[in-house]
C-alpha cells in the first residue's frame, strides 16, 4: 500500500471511530439523566410520604385536643352546676336566718 492510501484509510478509521464515540456519549448522558430523574422522583415520593405522615399526626393531635376541649367544657358545666347548687343552698339558709331574725324582732318589738 502506498502512503497516501494508508493515510486516507487511517483518516477514515479515525473519523468512523470518533463518530461512534460521539454517538455513544448521548446514550451515557441519557442514562445519567434517567437515573437522576429516577432519584429525583424517589426523593419527591419520600417527601410526599413524610408530608402525609405529618398531616396524619397533626390530625391525631387535633382530635386529642378537641376531646380535651370537650372534657374541659363538661367539667366547667359540672362546676357551674355545683356552684349554682351551693349558691341556692346558701341563699336558702340566708333567707331562713333572715326570716328568723325578723320573727325575733317582731316578737321582741
PDB file of C-alpha atoms in Angstrom:
ATOM      1  CA  UNK A   1       0.000   0.000   0.000  1.00  0.00           C
ATOM      2  CA  UNK A   2       1.134   3.434  -0.693  1.00  0.00           C
ATOM      3  CA  UNK A   3       1.453   6.057   1.973  1.00  0.00           C
ATOM      4  CA  UNK A   4      -1.414   8.274   0.690  1.00  0.00           C
ATOM      5  CA  UNK A   5      -3.845   5.335   0.687  1.00  0.00           C
ATOM      6  CA  UNK A   6      -2.711   4.297   4.144  1.00  0.00           C
ATOM      7  CA  UNK A   7      -3.184   7.858   5.387  1.00  0.00           C
ATOM      8  CA  UNK A   8      -6.660   8.053   3.866  1.00  0.00           C
ATOM      9  CA  UNK A   9      -7.535   4.678   5.420  1.00  0.00           C
ATOM     10  CA  UNK A  10      -6.324   5.814   8.844  1.00  0.00           C
ATOM     11  CA  UNK A  11      -8.219   9.063   8.458  1.00  0.00           C
ATOM     12  CA  UNK A  12     -11.424   7.165   7.619  1.00  0.00           C
ATOM     13  CA  UNK A  13     -10.904   4.857  10.608  1.00  0.00           C
ATOM     14  CA  UNK A  14     -10.320   7.866  12.839  1.00  0.00           C
ATOM     15  CA  UNK A  15     -13.476   9.595  11.576  1.00  0.00           C
ATOM     16  CA  UNK A  16     -15.605   6.473  11.983  1.00  0.00           C
ATOM     17  CA  UNK A  17     -14.228   5.837  15.455  1.00  0.00           C
ATOM     18  CA  UNK A  18     -14.806   9.413  16.597  1.00  0.00           C
ATOM     19  CA  UNK A  19     -18.347   9.345  15.185  1.00  0.00           C
ATOM     20  CA  UNK A  20     -19.019   6.121  17.050  1.00  0.00           C
ATOM     21  CA  UNK A  21     -17.754   7.664  20.317  1.00  0.00           C
ATOM     22  CA  UNK A  22     -19.831  10.814  19.845  1.00  0.00           C
ATOM     23  CA  UNK A  23     -22.915   8.711  19.302  1.00  0.00           C
ATOM     24  CA  UNK A  24     -22.192   6.710  22.461  1.00  0.00           C
ATOM     25  CA  UNK A  25     -21.907   9.769  24.692  1.00  0.00           C
ATOM     26  CA  UNK A  26     -25.557  10.833  24.437  1.00  0.00           C
ATOM     27  CA  UNK A  27     -26.586   7.333  25.451  1.00  0.00           C
ATOM     28  CA  UNK A  28     -24.485   7.608  28.577  1.00  0.00           C
ATOM     29  CA  UNK A  29     -25.839  11.101  29.223  1.00  0.00           C
ATOM     30  CA  UNK A  30     -29.349   9.821  28.656  1.00  0.00           C
ATOM     31  CA  UNK A  31     -28.773   7.015  31.162  1.00  0.00           C
ATOM     32  CA  UNK A  32     -27.376   9.500  33.657  1.00  0.00           C
ATOM     33  CA  UNK A  33     -30.335  11.820  33.082  1.00  0.00           C
ATOM     34  CA  UNK A  34     -32.768   8.935  33.505  1.00  0.00           C
ATOM     35  CA  UNK A  35     -31.008   7.824  36.657  1.00  0.00           C
ATOM     36  CA  UNK A  36     -31.036  11.359  38.014  1.00  0.00           C
ATOM     37  CA  UNK A  37     -34.710  11.716  37.142  1.00  0.00           C
ATOM     38  CA  UNK A  38     -35.496   8.466  38.939  1.00  0.00           C
ATOM     39  CA  UNK A  39     -33.563   9.607  42.014  1.00  0.00           C
ATOM     40  CA  UNK A  40     -35.397  12.923  41.998  1.00  0.00           C
ATOM     41  CA  UNK A  41     -38.710  11.071  41.724  1.00  0.00           C
ATOM     42  CA  UNK A  42     -37.749   8.835  44.655  1.00  0.00           C
ATOM     43  CA  UNK A  43     -36.833  11.896  46.714  1.00  0.00           C
ATOM     44  CA  UNK A  44     -40.100  13.544  45.755  1.00  0.00           C
ATOM     45  CA  UNK A  45     -42.039  10.398  46.697  1.00  0.00           C
ATOM     46  CA  UNK A  46     -40.273  10.250  50.072  1.00  0.00           C
ATOM     47  CA  UNK A  47     -41.036  13.909  50.707  1.00  0.00           C
ATOM     48  CA  UNK A  48     -44.703  13.313  49.922  1.00  0.00           C
ATOM     49  CA  UNK A  49     -44.786  10.325  52.272  1.00  0.00           C
ATOM     50  CA  UNK A  50     -43.237  12.393  55.060  1.00  0.00           C
ATOM     51  CA  UNK A  51     -45.726  15.205  54.444  1.00  0.00           C
ATOM     52  CA  UNK A  52     -48.616  12.735  54.618  1.00  0.00           C
ATOM     53  CA  UNK A  53     -47.297  11.303  57.888  1.00  0.00           C
ATOM     54  CA  UNK A  54     -47.005  14.796  59.339  1.00  0.00           C
ATOM     55  CA  UNK A  55     -50.559  15.625  58.275  1.00  0.00           C
ATOM     56  CA  UNK A  56     -51.913  12.403  59.800  1.00  0.00           C
ATOM     57  CA  UNK A  57     -50.006  13.092  63.010  1.00  0.00           C
ATOM     58  CA  UNK A  58     -51.354  16.645  63.180  1.00  0.00           C
ATOM     59  CA  UNK A  59     -54.898  15.388  62.595  1.00  0.00           C
ATOM     60  CA  UNK A  60     -54.493  12.974  65.531  1.00  0.00           C
ATOM     61  CA  UNK A  61     -53.229  15.797  67.723  1.00  0.00           C
ATOM     62  CA  UNK A  62     -56.180  17.957  66.699  1.00  0.00           C
ATOM     63  CA  UNK A  63     -58.581  15.133  67.583  1.00  0.00           C
ATOM     64  CA  UNK A  64     -56.958  14.749  71.011  1.00  0.00           C
ATOM     65  CA  UNK A  65     -57.142  18.478  71.605  1.00  0.00           C
ATOM     66  CA  UNK A  66     -60.814  18.529  70.595  1.00  0.00           C
ATOM     67  CA  UNK A  67     -61.508  15.691  73.028  1.00  0.00           C
ATOM     68  CA  UNK A  68     -59.704  17.588  75.781  1.00  0.00           C
ATOM     69  CA  UNK A  69     -61.741  20.711  75.000  1.00  0.00           C
ATOM     70  CA  UNK A  70     -64.974  18.705  75.225  1.00  0.00           C
ATOM     71  CA  UNK A  71     -63.882  17.179  78.529  1.00  0.00           C
ATOM     72  CA  UNK A  72     -62.996  20.585  79.945  1.00  0.00           C
ATOM     73  CA  UNK A  73     -66.312  22.029  78.775  1.00  0.00           C
ATOM     74  CA  UNK A  74     -68.164  19.220  80.550  1.00  0.00           C
ATOM     75  CA  UNK A  75     -66.132  19.788  83.706  1.00  0.00           C
ATOM     76  CA  UNK A  76     -66.902  23.502  83.526  1.00  0.00           C
ATOM     77  CA  UNK A  77     -70.616  22.802  83.192  1.00  0.00           C
ATOM     78  CA  UNK A  78     -70.437  20.455  86.186  1.00  0.00           C
ATOM     79  CA  UNK A  79     -68.625  23.107  88.227  1.00  0.00           C
ATOM     80  CA  UNK A  80     -71.206  25.725  87.252  1.00  0.00           C
ATOM     81  CA  UNK A  81     -73.976  23.338  88.256  1.00  0.00           C
ATOM     82  CA  UNK A  82     -72.303  22.628  91.601  1.00  0.00           C
ATOM     83  CA  UNK A  83     -71.785  26.348  92.205  1.00  0.00           C
ATOM     84  CA  UNK A  84     -75.433  27.073  91.407  1.00  0.00           C
ATOM     85  CA  UNK A  85     -76.493  24.320  93.800  1.00  0.00           C
ATOM     86  CA  UNK A  86     -74.200  25.679  96.513  1.00  0.00           C
ATOM     87  CA  UNK A  87     -75.404  29.226  95.876  1.00  0.00           C
ATOM     88  CA  UNK A  88     -79.029  28.118  96.048  1.00  0.00           C
ATOM     89  CA  UNK A  89     -78.360  26.282  99.318  1.00  0.00           C
ATOM     90  CA  UNK A  90     -76.575  29.311 100.802  1.00  0.00           C
ATOM     91  CA  UNK A  91     -79.365  31.588  99.641  1.00  0.00           C
ATOM     92  CA  UNK A  92     -81.946  29.306 101.257  1.00  0.00           C
ATOM     93  CA  UNK A  93     -80.062  29.303 104.574  1.00  0.00           C
ATOM     94  CA  UNK A  94     -79.581  33.078 104.465  1.00  0.00           C
ATOM     95  CA  UNK A  95     -83.271  33.609 103.765  1.00  0.00           C
ATOM     96  CA  UNK A  96     -84.162  31.240 106.589  1.00  0.00           C
ATOM     97  CA  UNK A  97     -81.849  33.111 109.001  1.00  0.00           C
ATOM     98  CA  UNK A  98     -83.233  36.454 107.854  1.00  0.00           C
ATOM     99  CA  UNK A  99     -86.799  35.290 108.483  1.00  0.00           C
ATOM    100  CA  UNK A 100     -85.846  34.041 111.949  1.00  0.00           C
ATOM    101  CA  UNK A 101     -84.213  37.395 112.789  1.00  0.00           C
ATOM    102  CA  UNK A 102     -87.335  39.238 111.621  1.00  0.00           C
ATOM    103  CA  UNK A 103     -89.574  36.971 113.737  1.00  0.00           C
ATOM    104  CA  UNK A 104     -87.438  37.602 116.793  1.00  0.00           C
ATOM    105  CA  UNK A 105     -87.591  41.349 116.186  1.00  0.00           C
ATOM    106  CA  UNK A 106     -91.345  41.243 115.771  1.00  0.00           C
ATOM    107  CA  UNK A 107     -91.791  39.142 118.899  1.00  0.00           C
ATOM    108  CA  UNK A 108     -89.459  41.384 120.925  1.00  0.00           C
ATOM    109  CA  UNK A 109     -90.747  44.575 119.443  1.00  0.00           C
TER     110      UNK A 109
END
